[in-house]
Amino acid sequence: MVKLFVGNLGPKVGADELRALFEQYGPVSECDVIRNYGFVHMDDEQCASKAFEALNNYYMHGRALHVEFSTSKLRKAPGMDELCFRCGAADHK
């Protein structure tokens, strides 16, 4: 799983619209929007790379999107060691 940061979102951009934009490049497992930025989780690294190449500096509602690969890890619950907080799997971060 690959997590992409998307910055410079307009005030009217919601998770559904952002998800639809990124789904043109591959499956999106999760999409969250927080004010003027969001995170898109894509299942496939090649699809995420294609989305990055196509959508970084892409204009949406008059604003150039800033897309980058996120360096933050998925949240973990206390005591879960290297297991994913959301699904409990050990094969992704």
PDB file of N, CA and C in Angstrom:
ATOM      1  N   MET A   1       0.845  -1.172   0.000  1.00  0.00           N
ATOM      2  CA  MET A   1       0.000   0.000   0.000  1.00  0.00           C
ATOM      3  C   MET A   1       0.890   1.235   0.000  1.00  0.00           C
ATOM      4  N   VAL A   2       0.487   2.243  -0.764  1.00  0.00           N
ATOM      5  CA  VAL A   2       1.237   3.486  -0.880  1.00  0.00           C
ATOM      6  C   VAL A   2       0.338   4.632  -0.440  1.00  0.00           C
ATOM      7  N   LYS A   3       0.897   5.516   0.364  1.00  0.00           N
ATOM      8  CA  LYS A   3       0.154   6.665   0.876  1.00  0.00           C
ATOM      9  C   LYS A   3       0.687   7.926   0.204  1.00  0.00           C
ATOM     10  N   LEU A   4      -0.220   8.670  -0.433  1.00  0.00           N
ATOM     11  CA  LEU A   4       0.140   9.915  -1.091  1.00  0.00           C
ATOM     12  C   LEU A   4      -0.438  11.100  -0.328  1.00  0.00           C
ATOM     13  N   PHE A   5       0.368  12.122  -0.149  1.00  0.00           N
ATOM     14  CA  PHE A   5      -0.081  13.386   0.423  1.00  0.00           C
ATOM     15  C   PHE A   5      -0.523  14.268  -0.732  1.00  0.00           C
ATOM     16  N   VAL A   6      -1.662  14.948  -0.576  1.00  0.00           N
ATOM     17  CA  VAL A   6      -2.160  15.861  -1.598  1.00  0.00           C
ATOM     18  C   VAL A   6      -2.413  17.204  -0.931  1.00  0.00           C
ATOM     19  N   GLY A   7      -1.631  18.201  -1.297  1.00  0.00           N
ATOM     20  CA  GLY A   7      -1.755  19.519  -0.696  1.00  0.00           C
ATOM     21  C   GLY A   7      -2.342  20.538  -1.655  1.00  0.00           C
ATOM     22  N   ASN A   8      -2.708  21.686  -1.112  1.00  0.00           N
ATOM     23  CA  ASN A   8      -3.261  22.832  -1.837  1.00  0.00           C
ATOM     24  C   ASN A   8      -4.648  22.542  -2.415  1.00  0.00           C
ATOM     25  N   LEU A   9      -5.442  21.771  -1.682  1.00  0.00           N
ATOM     26  CA  LEU A   9      -6.818  21.496  -2.114  1.00  0.00           C
ATOM     27  C   LEU A   9      -7.687  22.726  -1.891  1.00  0.00           C
ATOM     28  N   GLY A  10      -8.632  22.932  -2.770  1.00  0.00           N
ATOM     29  CA  GLY A  10      -9.584  24.013  -2.607  1.00  0.00           C
ATOM     30  C   GLY A  10     -10.563  23.705  -1.484  1.00  0.00           C
ATOM     31  N   PRO A  11     -11.231  24.727  -0.966  1.00  0.00           N
ATOM     32  CA  PRO A  11     -12.125  24.535   0.178  1.00  0.00           C
ATOM     33  C   PRO A  11     -13.345  23.662  -0.109  1.00  0.00           C
ATOM     34  N   LYS A  12     -13.696  23.480  -1.371  1.00  0.00           N
ATOM     35  CA  LYS A  12     -14.880  22.689  -1.706  1.00  0.00           C
ATOM     36  C   LYS A  12     -14.548  21.257  -2.125  1.00  0.00           C
ATOM     37  N   VAL A  13     -13.273  20.903  -2.146  1.00  0.00           N
ATOM     38  CA  VAL A  13     -12.877  19.549  -2.553  1.00  0.00           C
ATOM     39  C   VAL A  13     -13.142  18.585  -1.404  1.00  0.00           C
ATOM     40  N   GLY A  14     -13.899  17.539  -1.692  1.00  0.00           N
ATOM     41  CA  GLY A  14     -14.200  16.521  -0.691  1.00  0.00           C
ATOM     42  C   GLY A  14     -13.508  15.210  -1.021  1.00  0.00           C
ATOM     43  N   ALA A  15     -13.621  14.270  -0.104  1.00  0.00           N
ATOM     44  CA  ALA A  15     -12.960  12.974  -0.267  1.00  0.00           C
ATOM     45  C   ALA A  15     -13.475  12.224  -1.497  1.00  0.00           C
ATOM     46  N   ASP A  16     -14.764  12.301  -1.777  1.00  0.00           N
ATOM     47  CA  ASP A  16     -15.319  11.578  -2.925  1.00  0.00           C
ATOM     48  C   ASP A  16     -14.745  12.092  -4.242  1.00  0.00           C
ATOM     49  N   GLU A  17     -14.626  13.406  -4.358  1.00  0.00           N
ATOM     50  CA  GLU A  17     -14.083  14.000  -5.585  1.00  0.00           C
ATOM     51  C   GLU A  17     -12.594  13.669  -5.745  1.00  0.00           C
ATOM     52  N   LEU A  18     -11.852  13.737  -4.647  1.00  0.00           N
ATOM     53  CA  LEU A  18     -10.425  13.419  -4.694  1.00  0.00           C
ATOM     54  C   LEU A  18     -10.216  11.943  -5.023  1.00  0.00           C
ATOM     55  N   ARG A  19     -11.021  11.079  -4.412  1.00  0.00           N
ATOM     56  CA  ARG A  19     -10.938   9.636  -4.689  1.00  0.00           C
ATOM     57  C   ARG A  19     -11.184   9.371  -6.173  1.00  0.00           C
ATOM     58  N   ALA A  20     -12.219   9.979  -6.742  1.00  0.00           N
ATOM     59  CA  ALA A  20     -12.546   9.766  -8.155  1.00  0.00           C
ATOM     60  C   ALA A  20     -11.393  10.197  -9.061  1.00  0.00           C
ATOM     61  N   LEU A  21     -10.722  11.276  -8.703  1.00  0.00           N
ATOM     62  CA  LEU A  21      -9.584  11.749  -9.487  1.00  0.00           C
ATOM     63  C   LEU A  21      -8.455  10.721  -9.481  1.00  0.00           C
ATOM     64  N   PHE A  22      -8.127  10.193  -8.317  1.00  0.00           N
ATOM     65  CA  PHE A  22      -7.026   9.237  -8.197  1.00  0.00           C
ATOM     66  C   PHE A  22      -7.401   7.854  -8.717  1.00  0.00           C
ATOM     67  N   GLU A  23      -8.668   7.486  -8.670  1.00  0.00           N
ATOM     68  CA  GLU A  23      -9.091   6.166  -9.155  1.00  0.00           C
ATOM     69  C   GLU A  23      -8.923   6.010 -10.661  1.00  0.00           C
ATOM     70  N   GLN A  24      -8.699   7.105 -11.362  1.00  0.00           N
ATOM     71  CA  GLN A  24      -8.398   7.015 -12.794  1.00  0.00           C
ATOM     72  C   GLN A  24      -7.078   6.283 -13.035  1.00  0.00           C
ATOM     73  N   TYR A  25      -6.250   6.187 -11.992  1.00  0.00           N
ATOM     74  CA  TYR A  25      -4.912   5.597 -12.114  1.00  0.00           C
ATOM     75  C   TYR A  25      -4.780   4.262 -11.395  1.00  0.00           C
ATOM     76  N   GLY A  26      -5.813   3.849 -10.670  1.00  0.00           N
ATOM     77  CA  GLY A  26      -5.784   2.566  -9.984  1.00  0.00           C
ATOM     78  C   GLY A  26      -6.657   2.572  -8.749  1.00  0.00           C
ATOM     79  N   PRO A  27      -6.799   1.403  -8.110  1.00  0.00           N
ATOM     80  CA  PRO A  27      -7.662   1.281  -6.934  1.00  0.00           C
ATOM     81  C   PRO A  27      -7.192   2.145  -5.762  1.00  0.00           C
ATOM     82  N   VAL A  28      -8.150   2.809  -5.136  1.00  0.00           N
ATOM     83  CA  VAL A  28      -7.897   3.625  -3.945  1.00  0.00           C
ATOM     84  C   VAL A  28      -8.561   2.921  -2.772  1.00  0.00           C
ATOM     85  N   SER A  29      -7.774   2.581  -1.755  1.00  0.00           N
ATOM     86  CA  SER A  29      -8.334   1.882  -0.598  1.00  0.00           C
ATOM     87  C   SER A  29      -8.862   2.840   0.456  1.00  0.00           C
ATOM     88  N   GLU A  30      -8.328   4.057   0.478  1.00  0.00           N
ATOM     89  CA  GLU A  30      -8.779   5.039   1.467  1.00  0.00           C
ATOM     90  C   GLU A  30      -8.458   6.435   0.958  1.00  0.00           C
ATOM     91  N   CYS A  31      -9.316   7.387   1.302  1.00  0.00           N
ATOM     92  CA  CYS A  31      -9.101   8.775   0.915  1.00  0.00           C
ATOM     93  C   CYS A  31      -9.673   9.667   2.012  1.00  0.00           C
ATOM     94  N   ASP A  32      -8.829  10.535   2.556  1.00  0.00           N
ATOM     95  CA  ASP A  32      -9.244  11.447   3.619  1.00  0.00           C
ATOM     96  C   ASP A  32      -8.870  12.870   3.238  1.00  0.00           C
ATOM     97  N   VAL A  33      -9.778  13.813   3.474  1.00  0.00           N
ATOM     98  CA  VAL A  33      -9.502  15.226   3.238  1.00  0.00           C
ATOM     99  C   VAL A  33      -9.622  15.968   4.555  1.00  0.00           C
ATOM    100  N   ILE A  34      -8.592  16.756   4.866  1.00  0.00           N
ATOM    101  CA  ILE A  34      -8.559  17.576   6.075  1.00  0.00           C
ATOM    102  C   ILE A  34      -8.247  19.001   5.638  1.00  0.00           C
ATOM    103  N   ARG A  35      -9.247  19.846   5.656  1.00  0.00           N
ATOM    104  CA  ARG A  35      -9.120  21.242   5.207  1.00  0.00           C
ATOM    105  C   ARG A  35      -8.515  21.324   3.819  1.00  0.00           C
ATOM    106  N   ASN A  36      -7.306  21.880   3.703  1.00  0.00           N
ATOM    107  CA  ASN A  36      -6.739  22.099   2.367  1.00  0.00           C
ATOM    108  C   ASN A  36      -5.724  21.028   1.949  1.00  0.00           C
ATOM    109  N   TYR A  37      -5.758  19.871   2.593  1.00  0.00           N
ATOM    110  CA  TYR A  37      -4.876  18.778   2.195  1.00  0.00           C
ATOM    111  C   TYR A  37      -5.578  17.447   2.433  1.00  0.00           C
ATOM    112  N   GLY A  38      -5.004  16.393   1.901  1.00  0.00           N
ATOM    113  CA  GLY A  38      -5.593  15.078   2.087  1.00  0.00           C
ATOM    114  C   GLY A  38      -4.569  13.982   1.897  1.00  0.00           C
ATOM    115  N   PHE A  39      -5.006  12.750   2.150  1.00  0.00           N
ATOM    116  CA  PHE A  39      -4.172  11.571   1.963  1.00  0.00           C
ATOM    117  C   PHE A  39      -4.953  10.561   1.138  1.00  0.00           C
ATOM    118  N   VAL A  40      -4.274   9.977   0.168  1.00  0.00           N
ATOM    119  CA  VAL A  40      -4.870   8.957  -0.685  1.00  0.00           C
ATOM    120  C   VAL A  40      -4.023   7.698  -0.546  1.00  0.00           C
ATOM    121  N   HIS A  41      -4.663   6.587  -0.200  1.00  0.00           N
ATOM    122  CA  HIS A  41      -3.984   5.300  -0.064  1.00  0.00           C
ATOM    123  C   HIS A  41      -4.305   4.475  -1.306  1.00  0.00           C
ATOM    124  N   MET A  42      -3.256   4.106  -2.034  1.00  0.00           N
ATOM    125  CA  MET A  42      -3.430   3.290  -3.232  1.00  0.00           C
ATOM    126  C   MET A  42      -2.796   1.927  -2.998  1.00  0.00           C
ATOM    127  N   ASP A  43      -3.434   0.886  -3.535  1.00  0.00           N
ATOM    128  CA  ASP A  43      -2.985  -0.482  -3.308  1.00  0.00           C
ATOM    129  C   ASP A  43      -1.705  -0.836  -4.062  1.00  0.00           C
ATOM    130  N   ASP A  44      -1.506  -0.234  -5.215  1.00  0.00           N
ATOM    131  CA  ASP A  44      -0.410  -0.625  -6.091  1.00  0.00           C
ATOM    132  C   ASP A  44       0.596   0.515  -6.261  1.00  0.00           C
ATOM    133  N   GLU A  45       1.875   0.215  -6.103  1.00  0.00           N
ATOM    134  CA  GLU A  45       2.920   1.235  -6.192  1.00  0.00           C
ATOM    135  C   GLU A  45       3.034   1.831  -7.595  1.00  0.00           C
ATOM    136  N   GLN A  46       2.877   1.009  -8.632  1.00  0.00           N
ATOM    137  CA  GLN A  46       2.945   1.525 -10.001  1.00  0.00           C
ATOM    138  C   GLN A  46       1.790   2.476 -10.289  1.00  0.00           C
ATOM    139  N   CYS A  47       0.605   2.142  -9.804  1.00  0.00           N
ATOM    140  CA  CYS A  47      -0.556   3.013  -9.980  1.00  0.00           C
ATOM    141  C   CYS A  47      -0.345   4.329  -9.239  1.00  0.00           C
ATOM    142  N   ALA A  48       0.211   4.247  -8.042  1.00  0.00           N
ATOM    143  CA  ALA A  48       0.487   5.454  -7.258  1.00  0.00           C
ATOM    144  C   ALA A  48       1.509   6.329  -7.973  1.00  0.00           C
ATOM    145  N   SER A  49       2.511   5.721  -8.588  1.00  0.00           N
ATOM    146  CA  SER A  49       3.520   6.482  -9.329  1.00  0.00           C
ATOM    147  C   SER A  49       2.899   7.181 -10.533  1.00  0.00           C
ATOM    148  N   LYS A  50       2.007   6.485 -11.230  1.00  0.00           N
ATOM    149  CA  LYS A  50       1.315   7.098 -12.371  1.00  0.00           C
ATOM    150  C   LYS A  50       0.450   8.267 -11.912  1.00  0.00           C
ATOM    151  N   ALA A  51      -0.250   8.087 -10.799  1.00  0.00           N
ATOM    152  CA  ALA A  51      -1.085   9.163 -10.260  1.00  0.00           C
ATOM    153  C   ALA A  51      -0.220  10.354  -9.865  1.00  0.00           C
ATOM    154  N   PHE A  52       0.903  10.091  -9.221  1.00  0.00           N
ATOM    155  CA  PHE A  52       1.822  11.161  -8.834  1.00  0.00           C
ATOM    156  C   PHE A  52       2.281  11.949 -10.057  1.00  0.00           C
ATOM    157  N   GLU A  53       2.735  11.237 -11.088  1.00  0.00           N
ATOM    158  CA  GLU A  53       3.238  11.893 -12.295  1.00  0.00           C
ATOM    159  C   GLU A  53       2.161  12.723 -12.982  1.00  0.00           C
ATOM    160  N   ALA A  54       0.941  12.217 -13.012  1.00  0.00           N
ATOM    161  CA  ALA A  54      -0.144  12.901 -13.714  1.00  0.00           C
ATOM    162  C   ALA A  54      -0.767  14.033 -12.904  1.00  0.00           C
ATOM    163  N   LEU A  55      -0.805  13.888 -11.580  1.00  0.00           N
ATOM    164  CA  LEU A  55      -1.596  14.820 -10.775  1.00  0.00           C
ATOM    165  C   LEU A  55      -0.789  15.848  -9.989  1.00  0.00           C
ATOM    166  N   ASN A  56       0.524  15.680  -9.891  1.00  0.00           N
ATOM    167  CA  ASN A  56       1.321  16.717  -9.241  1.00  0.00           C
ATOM    168  C   ASN A  56       1.304  17.947 -10.147  1.00  0.00           C
ATOM    169  N   ASN A  57       0.890  19.070  -9.624  1.00  0.00           N
ATOM    170  CA  ASN A  57       0.699  20.338 -10.347  1.00  0.00           C
ATOM    171  C   ASN A  57      -0.535  20.330 -11.255  1.00  0.00           C
ATOM    172  N   TYR A  58      -1.405  19.334 -11.108  1.00  0.00           N
ATOM    173  CA  TYR A  58      -2.682  19.283 -11.821  1.00  0.00           C
ATOM    174  C   TYR A  58      -3.608  20.344 -11.222  1.00  0.00           C
ATOM    175  N   TYR A  59      -4.297  21.095 -12.073  1.00  0.00           N
ATOM    176  CA  TYR A  59      -5.192  22.143 -11.578  1.00  0.00           C
ATOM    177  C   TYR A  59      -6.583  21.585 -11.296  1.00  0.00           C
ATOM    178  N   MET A  60      -7.035  21.799 -10.069  1.00  0.00           N
ATOM    179  CA  MET A  60      -8.359  21.372  -9.626  1.00  0.00           C
ATOM    180  C   MET A  60      -9.013  22.563  -8.941  1.00  0.00           C
ATOM    181  N   HIS A  61     -10.115  23.010  -9.470  1.00  0.00           N
ATOM    182  CA  HIS A  61     -10.816  24.185  -8.941  1.00  0.00           C
ATOM    183  C   HIS A  61      -9.886  25.394  -8.860  1.00  0.00           C
ATOM    184  N   GLY A  62      -9.053  25.573  -9.888  1.00  0.00           N
ATOM    185  CA  GLY A  62      -8.183  26.743  -9.963  1.00  0.00           C
ATOM    186  C   GLY A  62      -6.929  26.694  -9.114  1.00  0.00           C
ATOM    187  N   ARG A  63      -6.638  25.558  -8.506  1.00  0.00           N
ATOM    188  CA  ARG A  63      -5.434  25.415  -7.677  1.00  0.00           C
ATOM    189  C   ARG A  63      -4.579  24.263  -8.182  1.00  0.00           C
ATOM    190  N   ALA A  64      -3.267  24.472  -8.182  1.00  0.00           N
ATOM    191  CA  ALA A  64      -2.340  23.408  -8.572  1.00  0.00           C
ATOM    192  C   ALA A  64      -2.141  22.473  -7.385  1.00  0.00           C
ATOM    193  N   LEU A  65      -2.478  21.201  -7.576  1.00  0.00           N
ATOM    194  CA  LEU A  65      -2.303  20.226  -6.503  1.00  0.00           C
ATOM    195  C   LEU A  65      -0.823  19.953  -6.274  1.00  0.00           C
ATOM    196  N   HIS A  66      -0.475  19.755  -5.023  1.00  0.00           N
ATOM    197  CA  HIS A  66       0.887  19.361  -4.649  1.00  0.00           C
ATOM    198  C   HIS A  66       0.803  17.925  -4.147  1.00  0.00           C
ATOM    199  N   VAL A  67       1.298  16.983  -4.959  1.00  0.00           N
ATOM    200  CA  VAL A  67       1.223  15.558  -4.620  1.00  0.00           C
ATOM    201  C   VAL A  67       2.630  15.057  -4.320  1.00  0.00           C
ATOM    202  N   GLU A  68       2.763  14.307  -3.241  1.00  0.00           N
ATOM    203  CA  GLU A  68       4.046  13.680  -2.921  1.00  0.00           C
ATOM    204  C   GLU A  68       3.799  12.376  -2.180  1.00  0.00           C
ATOM    205  N   PHE A  69       4.788  11.514  -2.212  1.00  0.00           N
ATOM    206  CA  PHE A  69       4.695  10.265  -1.468  1.00  0.00           C
ATOM    207  C   PHE A  69       4.844  10.594   0.006  1.00  0.00           C
ATOM    208  N   SER A  70       3.918  10.122   0.805  1.00  0.00           N
ATOM    209  CA  SER A  70       3.929  10.418   2.235  1.00  0.00           C
ATOM    210  C   SER A  70       5.028   9.627   2.925  1.00  0.00           C
ATOM    211  N   THR A  71       5.664  10.274   3.890  1.00  0.00           N
ATOM    212  CA  THR A  71       6.711   9.600   4.659  1.00  0.00           C
ATOM    213  C   THR A  71       6.191   9.109   5.996  1.00  0.00           C
ATOM    214  N   SER A  72       4.949   9.467   6.331  1.00  0.00           N
ATOM    215  CA  SER A  72       4.386   9.014   7.605  1.00  0.00           C
ATOM    216  C   SER A  72       3.900   7.578   7.470  1.00  0.00           C
ATOM    217  N   LYS A  73       3.947   6.857   8.549  1.00  0.00           N
ATOM    218  CA  LYS A  73       3.495   5.471   8.564  1.00  0.00           C
ATOM    219  C   LYS A  73       2.021   5.424   8.924  1.00  0.00           C
ATOM    220  N   LEU A  74       1.385   4.303   8.587  1.00  0.00           N
ATOM    221  CA  LEU A  74       0.017   4.095   9.035  1.00  0.00           C
ATOM    222  C   LEU A  74       0.019   4.000  10.546  1.00  0.00           C
ATOM    223  N   ARG A  75      -1.035   4.467  11.161  1.00  0.00           N
ATOM    224  CA  ARG A  75      -1.116   4.449  12.627  1.00  0.00           C
ATOM    225  C   ARG A  75      -1.134   3.022  13.150  1.00  0.00           C
ATOM    226  N   LYS A  76      -0.461   2.834  14.236  1.00  0.00           N
ATOM    227  CA  LYS A  76      -0.427   1.533  14.902  1.00  0.00           C
ATOM    228  C   LYS A  76      -1.053   1.666  16.285  1.00  0.00           C
ATOM    229  N   ALA A  77      -1.724   0.626  16.706  1.00  0.00           N
ATOM    230  CA  ALA A  77      -2.278   0.608  18.061  1.00  0.00           C
ATOM    231  C   ALA A  77      -1.176   0.197  19.027  1.00  0.00           C
ATOM    232  N   PRO A  78      -1.224   0.672  20.260  1.00  0.00           N
ATOM    233  CA  PRO A  78      -0.212   0.273  21.239  1.00  0.00           C
ATOM    234  C   PRO A  78      -0.157  -1.246  21.377  1.00  0.00           C
ATOM    235  N   GLY A  79       1.072  -1.778  21.398  1.00  0.00           N
ATOM    236  CA  GLY A  79       1.261  -3.212  21.579  1.00  0.00           C
ATOM    237  C   GLY A  79       1.145  -4.037  20.313  1.00  0.00           C
ATOM    238  N   MET A  80       0.929  -3.403  19.176  1.00  0.00           N
ATOM    239  CA  MET A  80       0.772  -4.160  17.930  1.00  0.00           C
ATOM    240  C   MET A  80       2.086  -4.316  17.173  1.00  0.00           C
ATOM    241  N   ASP A  81       3.170  -3.815  17.713  1.00  0.00           N
ATOM    242  CA  ASP A  81       4.482  -3.903  17.080  1.00  0.00           C
ATOM    243  C   ASP A  81       4.418  -3.417  15.640  1.00  0.00           C
ATOM    244  N   GLU A  82       4.687  -4.269  14.692  1.00  0.00           N
ATOM    245  CA  GLU A  82       4.730  -3.873  13.291  1.00  0.00           C
ATOM    246  C   GLU A  82       3.434  -4.179  12.537  1.00  0.00           C
ATOM    247  N   LEU A  83       2.363  -4.452  13.234  1.00  0.00           N
ATOM    248  CA  LEU A  83       1.095  -4.750  12.575  1.00  0.00           C
ATOM    249  C   LEU A  83       0.333  -3.469  12.288  1.00  0.00           C
ATOM    250  N   CYS A  84      -0.396  -3.453  11.201  1.00  0.00           N
ATOM    251  CA  CYS A  84      -1.191  -2.296  10.815  1.00  0.00           C
ATOM    252  C   CYS A  84      -2.324  -2.072  11.808  1.00  0.00           C
ATOM    253  N   PHE A  85      -2.519  -0.832  12.197  1.00  0.00           N
ATOM    254  CA  PHE A  85      -3.577  -0.464  13.132  1.00  0.00           C
ATOM    255  C   PHE A  85      -4.959  -0.776  12.560  1.00  0.00           C
ATOM    256  N   ARG A  86      -5.132  -0.582  11.250  1.00  0.00           N
ATOM    257  CA  ARG A  86      -6.451  -0.743  10.633  1.00  0.00           C
ATOM    258  C   ARG A  86      -6.831  -2.202  10.392  1.00  0.00           C
ATOM    259  N   CYS A  87      -5.887  -2.982   9.854  1.00  0.00           N
ATOM    260  CA  CYS A  87      -6.275  -4.339   9.447  1.00  0.00           C
ATOM    261  C   CYS A  87      -5.521  -5.453  10.170  1.00  0.00           C
ATOM    262  N   GLY A  88      -4.459  -5.118  10.899  1.00  0.00           N
ATOM    263  CA  GLY A  88      -3.704  -6.122  11.634  1.00  0.00           C
ATOM    264  C   GLY A  88      -2.675  -6.871  10.809  1.00  0.00           C
ATOM    265  N   ALA A  89      -2.552  -6.535   9.526  1.00  0.00           N
ATOM    266  CA  ALA A  89      -1.585  -7.215   8.658  1.00  0.00           C
ATOM    267  C   ALA A  89      -0.168  -6.717   8.932  1.00  0.00           C
ATOM    268  N   ALA A  90       0.806  -7.566   8.634  1.00  0.00           N
ATOM    269  CA  ALA A  90       2.207  -7.206   8.860  1.00  0.00           C
ATOM    270  C   ALA A  90       2.934  -6.895   7.552  1.00  0.00           C
ATOM    271  N   ASP A  91       2.237  -6.988   6.413  1.00  0.00           N
ATOM    272  CA  ASP A  91       2.928  -6.863   5.133  1.00  0.00           C
ATOM    273  C   ASP A  91       2.974  -5.449   4.560  1.00  0.00           C
ATOM    274  N   HIS A  92       2.540  -4.455   5.305  1.00  0.00           N
ATOM    275  CA  HIS A  92       2.652  -3.071   4.856  1.00  0.00           C
ATOM    276  C   HIS A  92       2.835  -2.152   6.049  1.00  0.00           C
ATOM    277  N   LYS A  93       3.258  -0.930   5.757  1.00  0.00           N
ATOM    278  CA  LYS A  93       3.520   0.035   6.837  1.00  0.00           C
ATOM    279  C   LYS A  93       2.486   1.116   6.832  1.00  0.00           C
TER     280      LYS A  93
END
